[in-house]
Short mmCIF file of C-alpha atoms in Angstrom, two decimals:
data_model
loop_
_atom_site.label_atom_id
_atom_site.label_comp_id
_atom_site.label_asym_id
_atom_site.label_seq_id
_atom_site.Cartn_x
_atom_site.Cartn_y
_atom_site.Cartn_z
CA UNK A 246 57.69 185.96 131.60
CA UNK A 247 56.41 189.31 130.99
CA UNK A 248 57.94 192.00 128.73
CA UNK A 249 57.45 195.39 127.45
CA UNK A 250 58.87 197.65 124.83
CA UNK A 251 59.62 201.40 124.97
CA UNK A 252 60.60 203.23 121.88
CA UNK A 253 63.53 205.51 122.82
CA UNK A 254 63.97 206.93 119.31
CA UNK A 255 63.48 205.31 115.78
CA UNK A 256 66.56 203.28 115.94
CA UNK A 257 66.42 202.14 119.46
CA UNK A 258 64.29 200.48 122.22
CA UNK A 259 64.41 199.44 125.72
CA UNK A 260 62.84 195.96 126.68
CA UNK A 261 61.68 195.77 130.28
CA UNK A 262 61.45 191.97 131.10
CA UNK A 263 60.17 190.47 134.46
CA UNK A 264 60.90 186.62 135.11
CA UNK A 265 59.23 184.61 137.80
CA UNK A 266 61.89 183.03 139.88
CA UNK A 267 60.54 179.31 139.05
CA UNK A 268 61.45 180.07 135.33
CA UNK A 269 65.22 180.09 136.57
CA UNK A 270 65.01 176.53 137.78
CA UNK A 271 66.79 174.93 134.93
CA UNK A 272 69.54 177.63 134.86
CA UNK A 273 69.96 177.24 138.77
CA UNK A 274 70.39 173.41 138.19
CA UNK A 275 73.01 173.96 135.60
CA UNK A 276 74.77 176.64 137.78
CA UNK A 277 74.93 174.08 140.70
CA UNK A 278 76.25 171.24 138.23
CA UNK A 279 78.87 173.52 136.65
CA UNK A 280 80.13 174.70 140.16
CA UNK A 281 80.20 171.07 141.29
CA UNK A 282 82.62 170.26 138.41
CA UNK A 283 84.91 173.17 139.23
CA UNK A 284 85.35 172.98 143.11
CA UNK A 285 86.20 170.25 145.77
CA UNK A 286 84.87 170.06 149.37
CA UNK A 287 86.48 167.53 151.90
CA UNK A 288 84.37 164.78 152.65
CA UNK A 289 82.42 164.73 149.29
CA UNK A 290 83.25 163.27 145.90
CA UNK A 291 83.63 165.71 143.10
CA UNK A 292 80.18 166.58 141.46
CA UNK A 293 78.30 165.17 144.32
CA UNK A 294 78.35 168.15 146.55
CA UNK A 295 75.01 169.02 147.89
CA UNK A 296 73.37 172.36 146.77
CA UNK A 297 73.15 173.48 150.50
CA UNK A 298 76.99 172.93 150.84
CA UNK A 299 77.90 174.98 147.78
CA UNK A 300 75.65 177.91 149.29
CA UNK A 301 77.16 177.68 152.73
CA UNK A 302 80.94 177.37 151.25
CA UNK A 303 80.82 179.78 148.21
CA UNK A 304 77.60 181.63 148.82
CA UNK A 305 74.20 181.61 147.12
CA UNK A 306 75.13 184.73 145.37
CA UNK A 307 77.74 183.05 143.00
CA UNK A 308 75.16 180.46 142.17
CA UNK A 309 72.63 183.25 141.37
CA UNK A 310 75.14 185.04 139.25
CA UNK A 311 76.08 181.98 137.23
CA UNK A 312 72.31 181.01 136.66
CA UNK A 313 71.28 184.55 135.66
CA UNK A 314 74.30 184.82 133.28
CA UNK A 315 73.03 181.50 131.78
CA UNK A 316 69.45 182.46 131.52
CA UNK A 317 69.50 186.16 130.27
CA UNK A 318 70.07 185.26 126.47
CA UNK A 319 67.08 183.06 126.27
CA UNK A 320 64.85 185.42 128.20
CA UNK A 321 66.20 188.40 125.92
CA UNK A 322 65.57 186.58 122.58
CA UNK A 323 62.14 185.26 123.97
CA UNK A 324 61.25 189.03 124.51
CA UNK A 325 62.57 190.12 121.33
CA UNK A 326 60.53 187.32 119.25
CA UNK A 327 57.52 188.19 121.39
CA UNK A 328 57.73 191.87 120.45
CA UNK A 329 58.57 191.10 116.81
CA UNK A 330 61.42 193.67 116.56
CA UNK A 331 64.24 193.61 114.26
CA UNK A 332 67.35 194.17 116.49
CA UNK A 333 70.82 195.36 115.44
CA UNK A 334 73.80 194.22 117.54
CA UNK A 335 74.13 193.52 121.02
CA UNK A 336 71.98 194.91 123.74
CA UNK A 337 73.04 196.89 126.84
CA UNK A 338 71.64 194.79 129.84
CA UNK A 339 70.80 196.14 133.34
CA UNK A 340 69.59 193.98 136.12
CA UNK A 341 67.18 196.17 137.82
CA UNK A 342 65.87 193.76 140.38
CA UNK A 343 66.95 190.05 141.70
CA UNK A 344 65.25 188.63 144.74
CA UNK A 345 66.22 185.28 145.45
CA UNK A 346 63.09 182.91 145.32
CA UNK A 347 60.83 185.81 144.09
CA UNK A 348 61.64 187.42 140.78
CA UNK A 349 64.24 188.53 138.19
CA UNK A 350 63.80 191.79 136.29
CA UNK A 351 66.23 193.27 133.86
CA UNK A 352 66.04 195.86 131.17
CA UNK A 353 67.87 195.65 127.55
CA UNK A 354 68.43 198.51 125.25
CA UNK A 355 69.23 197.64 121.81
CA UNK A 356 69.51 199.23 118.38
CA UNK A 357 66.69 198.38 115.82
CA UNK A 358 66.19 198.30 112.23
CA UNK A 359 64.10 201.61 111.48
CA UNK A 360 60.62 201.52 110.05
CA UNK A 361 60.97 202.88 106.31
CA UNK A 362 58.36 203.97 104.00
CA UNK A 363 59.18 203.64 100.37
CA UNK A 364 57.38 206.26 98.18
CA UNK A 365 56.44 206.04 94.69
CA UNK A 366 59.61 205.69 92.71
CA UNK A 367 58.28 205.19 89.17
CA UNK A 368 59.01 209.03 88.53
CA UNK A 369 62.81 208.62 88.94
CA UNK A 370 64.59 210.20 85.87
CA UNK A 371 68.39 209.79 85.47
CA UNK A 372 70.75 210.84 82.83
CA UNK A 373 73.86 208.65 81.68
CA UNK A 374 76.57 208.93 79.10
CA UNK A 375 75.64 208.07 75.47
CA UNK A 376 77.15 204.84 73.95
CA UNK A 377 79.27 206.40 71.29
CA UNK A 378 82.54 204.79 69.71
CA UNK A 379 84.63 207.05 67.45
CA UNK A 380 87.20 205.90 64.77
CA UNK A 381 89.87 207.54 67.34
CA UNK A 382 88.71 205.03 69.91
CA UNK A 383 88.89 202.09 67.64
CA UNK A 384 92.45 203.25 66.50
CA UNK A 385 93.66 203.45 70.24
CA UNK A 386 92.35 199.88 70.85
CA UNK A 387 94.15 198.56 67.68
CA UNK A 388 97.53 200.32 68.77
CA UNK A 389 97.29 198.98 72.09
CA UNK A 390 96.82 195.59 70.64
CA UNK A 391 99.73 196.12 68.17
CA UNK A 392 102.10 197.22 71.00
CA UNK A 393 101.40 193.85 72.63
CA UNK A 394 102.87 192.18 69.62
CA UNK A 395 105.91 194.33 69.40
CA UNK A 396 109.44 192.96 69.21
CA UNK A 397 112.77 194.39 70.58
CA UNK A 398 116.16 194.42 69.18
CA UNK A 399 119.35 195.65 70.88
CA UNK A 400 120.55 199.01 69.43
CA UNK A 401 123.98 200.73 69.79
CA UNK A 402 122.77 204.28 70.72
CA UNK A 403 121.53 206.37 73.54
CA UNK A 404 118.32 205.24 75.03
CA UNK A 405 115.15 207.10 73.90
CA UNK A 406 111.24 207.23 74.82
CA UNK A 407 109.88 204.05 74.25
CA UNK A 408 113.02 202.07 74.48
CA UNK A 409 113.17 198.90 76.41
CA UNK A 410 116.41 199.31 78.69
CA UNK A 411 117.92 196.62 80.91
CA UNK A 412 118.96 198.12 84.21
CA UNK A 413 120.68 197.65 87.50
CA UNK A 414 119.46 199.32 90.61
CA UNK A 415 120.94 200.29 93.89
CA UNK A 416 118.93 202.51 96.50
CA UNK A 417 120.64 204.20 99.40
CA UNK A 418 118.86 205.83 102.48
CA UNK A 419 120.99 207.98 104.83
CA UNK A 420 124.00 206.77 102.79
CA UNK A 421 123.29 202.98 103.57
CA UNK A 422 122.47 200.39 100.82
CA UNK A 423 119.01 198.83 101.64
CA UNK A 424 119.05 195.16 102.01
CA UNK A 425 116.12 195.06 99.57
CA UNK A 426 117.40 197.92 97.54
CA UNK A 427 119.20 196.26 94.95
CA UNK A 428 117.93 194.60 91.79
CA UNK A 429 119.88 193.36 88.65
CA UNK A 430 118.71 192.49 85.16
CA UNK A 431 115.44 194.79 85.45
CA UNK A 432 113.54 195.34 82.16
CA UNK A 433 111.92 198.76 81.91
CA UNK A 434 110.09 200.46 79.15
CA UNK A 435 110.94 204.23 78.96
CA UNK A 436 107.84 206.20 79.76
CA UNK A 437 105.65 203.48 81.15
CA UNK A 438 105.78 204.98 84.51
CA UNK A 439 106.09 201.52 86.13
CA UNK A 440 109.13 202.18 88.27
CA UNK A 441 110.46 205.05 90.30
CA UNK A 442 109.67 208.84 89.71
CA UNK A 443 112.72 210.33 87.90
CA UNK A 444 113.83 207.07 86.41
CA UNK A 445 112.93 208.32 82.73
CA UNK A 446 114.86 211.30 82.94
CA UNK A 447 117.85 209.35 84.55
CA UNK A 448 118.19 206.74 81.73
CA UNK A 449 117.41 208.73 78.75
CA UNK A 450 120.47 209.58 77.08
CA UNK A 451 122.42 206.79 78.40
CA UNK A 452 123.85 204.14 76.37
CA UNK A 453 124.77 200.24 77.31
CA UNK A 454 127.29 200.77 80.24
CA UNK A 455 126.00 204.09 81.08
CA UNK A 456 125.11 205.12 84.64
CA UNK A 457 123.19 207.94 86.62
CA UNK A 458 122.09 208.71 90.02
CA UNK A 459 118.86 210.18 90.75
CA UNK A 460 116.67 210.99 94.08
CA UNK A 461 113.32 209.38 94.30
CA UNK A 462 110.63 208.64 96.90
CA UNK A 463 110.56 204.69 97.28
CA UNK A 464 107.05 203.11 96.61
CA UNK A 465 107.57 199.80 98.66
CA UNK A 466 109.88 197.73 100.64
CA UNK A 467 111.39 198.41 104.00
CA UNK A 468 111.77 202.11 103.27
CA UNK A 469 108.63 202.84 101.64
CA UNK A 470 107.79 206.49 101.58
CA UNK A 471 111.20 207.61 102.33
CA UNK A 472 113.78 209.63 99.99
CA UNK A 473 116.46 207.41 98.62
CA UNK A 474 119.58 208.01 96.40
CA UNK A 475 119.16 205.58 93.45
CA UNK A 476 121.97 204.50 91.15
CA UNK A 477 120.87 203.00 87.78
CA UNK A 478 123.11 201.48 85.43
CA UNK A 479 122.05 200.56 81.78
CA UNK A 480 123.24 197.04 80.67
CA UNK A 481 121.36 197.10 77.31
CA UNK A 482 119.25 199.36 75.18
CA UNK A 483 116.57 197.73 72.89
CA UNK A 484 114.31 199.60 70.31
CA UNK A 485 110.62 198.36 70.03
CA UNK A 486 109.56 197.46 66.71
CA UNK A 487 105.90 197.44 66.03
CA UNK A 488 104.31 194.97 63.31
CA UNK A 489 102.90 196.40 60.16
CA UNK A 490 99.15 197.31 60.47
CA UNK A 491 97.66 195.05 57.81
CA UNK A 492 95.80 191.77 57.20
CA UNK A 493 98.81 189.75 58.11
CA UNK A 494 98.75 191.41 61.65
CA UNK A 495 95.19 190.80 61.98
CA UNK A 496 95.81 187.08 61.38
CA UNK A 497 98.66 187.21 64.01
CA UNK A 498 96.83 188.89 66.70
CA UNK A 499 93.35 187.62 66.38
CA UNK A 500 91.07 185.10 64.91
CA UNK A 501 90.11 187.31 61.85
CA UNK A 502 91.59 187.32 58.30
CA UNK A 503 91.54 190.88 57.57
CA UNK A 504 92.40 194.20 59.24
CA UNK A 505 88.94 195.53 58.70
CA UNK A 506 87.42 192.53 60.44
CA UNK A 507 89.81 193.18 63.31
CA UNK A 508 88.58 196.80 63.41
CA UNK A 509 85.07 195.92 63.41
CA UNK A 510 85.54 193.46 66.40
CA UNK A 511 87.37 196.11 68.25
CA UNK A 512 84.49 198.50 67.83
CA UNK A 513 81.87 196.03 68.92
CA UNK A 514 83.87 195.21 71.96
CA UNK A 515 84.28 198.90 72.79
CA UNK A 516 80.57 199.27 72.39
CA UNK A 517 79.81 196.48 74.75
CA UNK A 518 82.15 197.93 77.29
CA UNK A 519 80.45 201.11 77.07
CA UNK A 520 77.19 199.63 77.24
CA UNK A 521 78.20 197.79 80.65
CA UNK A 522 79.51 201.21 82.02
CA UNK A 523 76.22 202.95 81.02
CA UNK A 524 74.23 200.36 82.73
CA UNK A 525 76.26 200.51 85.93
CA UNK A 526 76.01 204.44 85.67
CA UNK A 527 72.36 204.13 85.39
CA UNK A 528 72.01 201.83 88.41
CA UNK A 529 74.17 204.04 90.48
CA UNK A 530 72.38 207.10 89.75
CA UNK A 531 68.84 205.77 90.16
CA UNK A 532 70.06 204.31 93.61
CA UNK A 533 71.17 207.91 94.37
CA UNK A 534 67.92 209.31 93.45
CA UNK A 535 65.84 206.51 95.39
CA UNK A 536 68.00 207.29 98.64
CA UNK A 537 67.04 210.92 98.24
CA UNK A 538 63.39 210.08 98.09
CA UNK A 539 63.52 208.04 101.41
CA UNK A 540 63.96 209.26 105.20
CA UNK A 541 66.40 206.66 106.72
CA UNK A 542 67.38 207.08 110.38
CA UNK A 543 70.86 205.34 111.12
CA UNK A 544 71.60 204.03 114.50
CA UNK A 545 74.42 205.66 116.12
CA UNK A 546 76.25 202.52 117.27
CA UNK A 547 75.75 200.76 114.05
CA UNK A 548 77.28 203.84 112.20
CA UNK A 549 80.18 203.62 114.67
CA UNK A 550 80.73 200.22 114.22
CA UNK A 551 80.75 200.62 110.41
CA UNK A 552 82.98 203.62 110.19
CA UNK A 553 85.56 201.70 112.50
CA UNK A 554 85.31 198.60 110.21
CA UNK A 555 85.96 200.68 107.02
CA UNK A 556 89.10 202.40 108.76
CA UNK A 557 90.33 199.04 109.92
CA UNK A 558 90.07 197.49 106.54
CA UNK A 559 91.67 200.35 105.07
CA UNK A 560 94.76 200.79 107.45
CA UNK A 561 95.44 197.18 108.06
CA UNK A 562 94.57 195.31 104.90
CA UNK A 563 94.46 197.77 101.67
CA UNK A 564 97.28 200.11 102.56
CA UNK A 565 99.35 197.31 104.26
CA UNK A 566 99.64 195.69 100.95
CA UNK A 567 100.66 198.89 99.20
CA UNK A 568 103.26 199.37 102.10
CA UNK A 569 101.75 202.75 103.16
CA UNK A 570 100.23 204.02 106.39
CA UNK A 571 97.12 206.18 106.69
CA UNK A 572 99.19 209.39 107.11
CA UNK A 573 101.01 208.65 103.78
CA UNK A 574 98.07 207.67 102.08
CA UNK A 575 96.25 211.08 102.90
CA UNK A 576 99.26 212.78 101.75
CA UNK A 577 99.14 211.31 98.47
CA UNK A 578 95.45 211.77 98.13
CA UNK A 579 96.00 215.45 99.25
CA UNK A 580 93.29 215.26 102.15
CA UNK A 581 93.45 216.16 105.58
CA UNK A 582 92.60 213.60 108.34
CA UNK A 583 89.22 215.65 109.02
CA UNK A 584 88.36 215.45 105.21
CA UNK A 585 88.95 211.63 105.41
CA UNK A 586 86.81 211.23 108.50
CA UNK A 587 83.98 213.10 106.83
CA UNK A 588 84.13 211.13 103.67
CA UNK A 589 84.36 207.64 105.64
CA UNK A 590 81.34 208.69 107.60
CA UNK A 591 79.49 209.66 104.55
CA UNK A 592 80.33 206.56 102.78
CA UNK A 593 79.16 204.45 105.84
CA UNK A 594 75.94 206.26 106.03
CA UNK A 595 75.09 205.73 102.51
CA UNK A 596 75.98 202.13 102.77
CA UNK A 597 73.69 201.48 105.68
CA UNK A 598 70.91 203.54 104.31
CA UNK A 599 71.40 201.42 100.97
CA UNK A 600 70.99 198.14 102.86
CA UNK A 601 67.90 199.49 104.73
CA UNK A 602 66.14 200.75 101.91
CA UNK A 603 66.73 197.84 99.53
CA UNK A 604 66.02 195.30 102.27
CA UNK A 605 62.63 196.94 102.80
CA UNK A 606 62.05 196.59 99.10
CA UNK A 607 62.92 193.14 99.18
CA UNK A 608 60.12 192.51 101.84
CA UNK A 609 57.57 194.65 99.84
CA UNK A 610 58.18 193.12 96.62
CA UNK A 611 58.37 189.53 98.05
CA UNK A 612 61.57 188.96 96.30
CA UNK A 613 63.20 185.54 96.71
CA UNK A 614 66.71 184.44 95.72
CA UNK A 615 67.02 180.81 94.14
CA UNK A 616 69.76 178.46 93.84
CA UNK A 617 70.75 179.30 90.46
CA UNK A 618 70.84 183.03 91.12
CA UNK A 619 73.20 182.40 94.23
CA UNK A 620 75.41 180.20 92.45
CA UNK A 621 75.83 182.57 89.74
CA UNK A 622 76.71 185.41 92.23
CA UNK A 623 78.99 183.06 93.83
CA UNK A 624 80.87 182.45 90.59
CA UNK A 625 81.21 186.05 90.06
CA UNK A 626 82.50 186.99 93.63
CA UNK A 627 85.00 184.00 93.37
CA UNK A 628 86.40 185.37 90.03
CA UNK A 629 86.82 188.83 91.50
CA UNK A 630 88.59 187.48 94.58
CA UNK A 631 91.12 185.38 92.55
CA UNK A 632 89.95 182.19 94.16
CA UNK A 633 88.31 179.10 92.62
CA UNK A 634 84.70 178.72 92.97
CA UNK A 635 85.20 175.75 95.21
CA UNK A 636 87.60 177.60 97.41
CA UNK A 637 85.42 180.62 97.58
CA UNK A 638 82.18 178.72 98.40
CA UNK A 639 84.08 176.69 101.05
CA UNK A 640 85.20 180.00 102.67
CA UNK A 641 81.75 181.43 102.48
CA UNK A 642 80.24 178.44 104.28
CA UNK A 643 83.07 178.35 106.90
CA UNK A 644 82.79 181.97 107.55
CA UNK A 645 78.99 181.96 107.95
CA UNK A 646 78.65 184.21 105.03
CA UNK A 647 76.07 182.59 103.14
CA UNK A 648 73.35 185.17 104.20
CA UNK A 649 75.60 188.01 103.27
CA UNK A 650 75.57 186.70 99.71
CA UNK A 651 71.88 185.98 99.53
CA UNK A 652 71.44 189.55 100.80
CA UNK A 653 73.68 190.94 97.89
CA UNK A 654 71.75 189.12 95.39
CA UNK A 655 68.27 190.14 97.01
CA UNK A 656 69.23 193.81 97.14
CA UNK A 657 70.40 193.62 93.53
CA UNK A 658 66.94 192.18 92.50
CA UNK A 659 65.31 195.05 94.34
CA UNK A 660 67.38 197.77 92.73
CA UNK A 661 66.61 196.27 89.28
CA UNK A 662 63.06 196.53 90.07
CA UNK A 663 63.61 200.40 90.77
CA UNK A 664 65.85 200.68 87.61
CA UNK A 665 63.19 199.17 85.43
CA UNK A 666 60.60 201.44 86.66
CA UNK A 667 62.61 204.57 86.23
CA UNK A 668 63.28 206.62 82.98
CA UNK A 669 66.86 206.52 81.84
CA UNK A 670 68.10 208.82 79.04
CA UNK A 671 71.42 209.40 77.52
CA UNK A 672 73.19 212.64 77.06
CA UNK A 673 71.62 212.64 73.45
CA UNK A 674 68.09 212.62 74.93
CA UNK A 675 67.36 209.07 73.79
CA UNK A 676 65.73 206.78 76.28
CA UNK A 677 68.02 203.96 77.13
CA UNK A 678 66.53 200.47 77.26
CA UNK A 679 68.57 198.61 80.01
CA UNK A 680 68.73 194.79 79.76
CA UNK A 681 68.47 194.10 83.48
CA UNK A 682 71.14 191.81 84.89
CA UNK A 683 70.16 191.33 88.55
CA UNK A 684 73.46 189.91 89.40
CA UNK A 685 75.48 192.78 87.93
CA UNK A 686 73.02 195.08 89.96
CA UNK A 687 74.06 193.17 92.90
CA UNK A 688 77.51 194.16 92.16
CA UNK A 689 76.38 197.86 91.98
CA UNK A 690 74.70 197.37 95.41
CA UNK A 691 77.88 195.74 96.82
CA UNK A 692 80.07 198.58 95.67
CA UNK A 693 77.77 201.27 97.10
CA UNK A 694 77.36 199.71 100.36
CA UNK A 695 80.78 198.02 100.51
CA UNK A 696 79.11 195.20 102.13
CA UNK A 697 78.34 197.16 105.29
CA UNK A 698 79.98 194.60 107.49
CA UNK A 699 79.00 196.01 110.72
CA UNK A 700 75.38 195.64 109.89
CA UNK A 701 75.62 192.17 108.57
CA UNK A 702 77.56 191.25 111.84
CA UNK A 703 74.89 192.93 113.94
CA UNK A 704 72.02 190.57 112.70
CA UNK A 705 72.75 188.00 115.45
CA UNK A 706 70.02 187.97 117.89
CA UNK A 707 70.72 185.20 119.89
CA UNK A 708 73.14 186.46 122.41
CA UNK A 709 72.72 189.10 125.11
#
């Protein structure tokens, strides 16, 4: 076999492959054997039909077609390996010449990972929010904790903001009560915004036994997105009573003995959260700066696949779970279809560029992923998915997604190298010393690229 590579553009090549006919022998034998098992000829046992009879009865062309289809993937893969090119996706194959007994010539056009030059990134500088926790922040955190320990007691008065009301609901669309539009004994805190728009104004001022009707757009169910006439009946009004803010509350709500200790712990927790947010912000901004430094051509087919994958996941998974379609989602977001398409394309381009650049850094820095790092990352991903580590690991293995996870960790380590070399200052002008956590950095990479599934699926080189 002979092969040659022609570069069509920075992300696409054409392989020209010449195969001497004798190299098709194994595939021809397999073709005759396969046809033997599929057909019957009077006077011959199944599987024992001579090749010359098959040629006479069914045509040599059918045998050649079967043999070539069987052989092409192997010759294509051999040519790819020989040329040492990093292909993405499936090739477009064109048989240019097939002479029985002489030769098989074909071309294969395929996208390839572009060659990327990583410039010096040590001069990257970014600014992040300062870690500052005010007394008001602590007061808010303690108040939220206090509200979690609030008690309720029925009252004989009209409902007010903050009260907990027990209500019955009935929703009608076009005058018809919906099958899934009736609910009884629903507990609702006025002002929480957890139910329908307009319900707060409807129930405020009602006493137990009171009833009101209002119009609202349904957020879920069989008539999601439609205007409904909703009747609400209050069966009980209860006032929320907050515990006294003292040492006794601290002992009730925490492991601390005094309110001062509880407040100090709340301050520390808030500082830790803001430090985590600061680190994430630094990683994201360093990544943005890095991408600005590098010229990255994006393969058209890969980009098209990535855009389609993102749209499919949004429409058929995320929006479906919320009872929305794309049109309603865009209306809620206040976006046009054109704006949505532009944003989706920009996000896809960024995701692909992120993977290309960080993968190049992984190679350049010779970064490896050990079992401990992979296990830690798997545990984090399992927790975020709501699955147990064992269930998640099994799903990853069965889905052939282990290389994807390894890639996430490796890219996280690559970004950590860049972040470590960068200068990060907060809004007060102070240099921030980031304690690199490569697995957390992997999460930043994952969020930036949103896993770029089209590119991961395109890694298979073995099928023509």
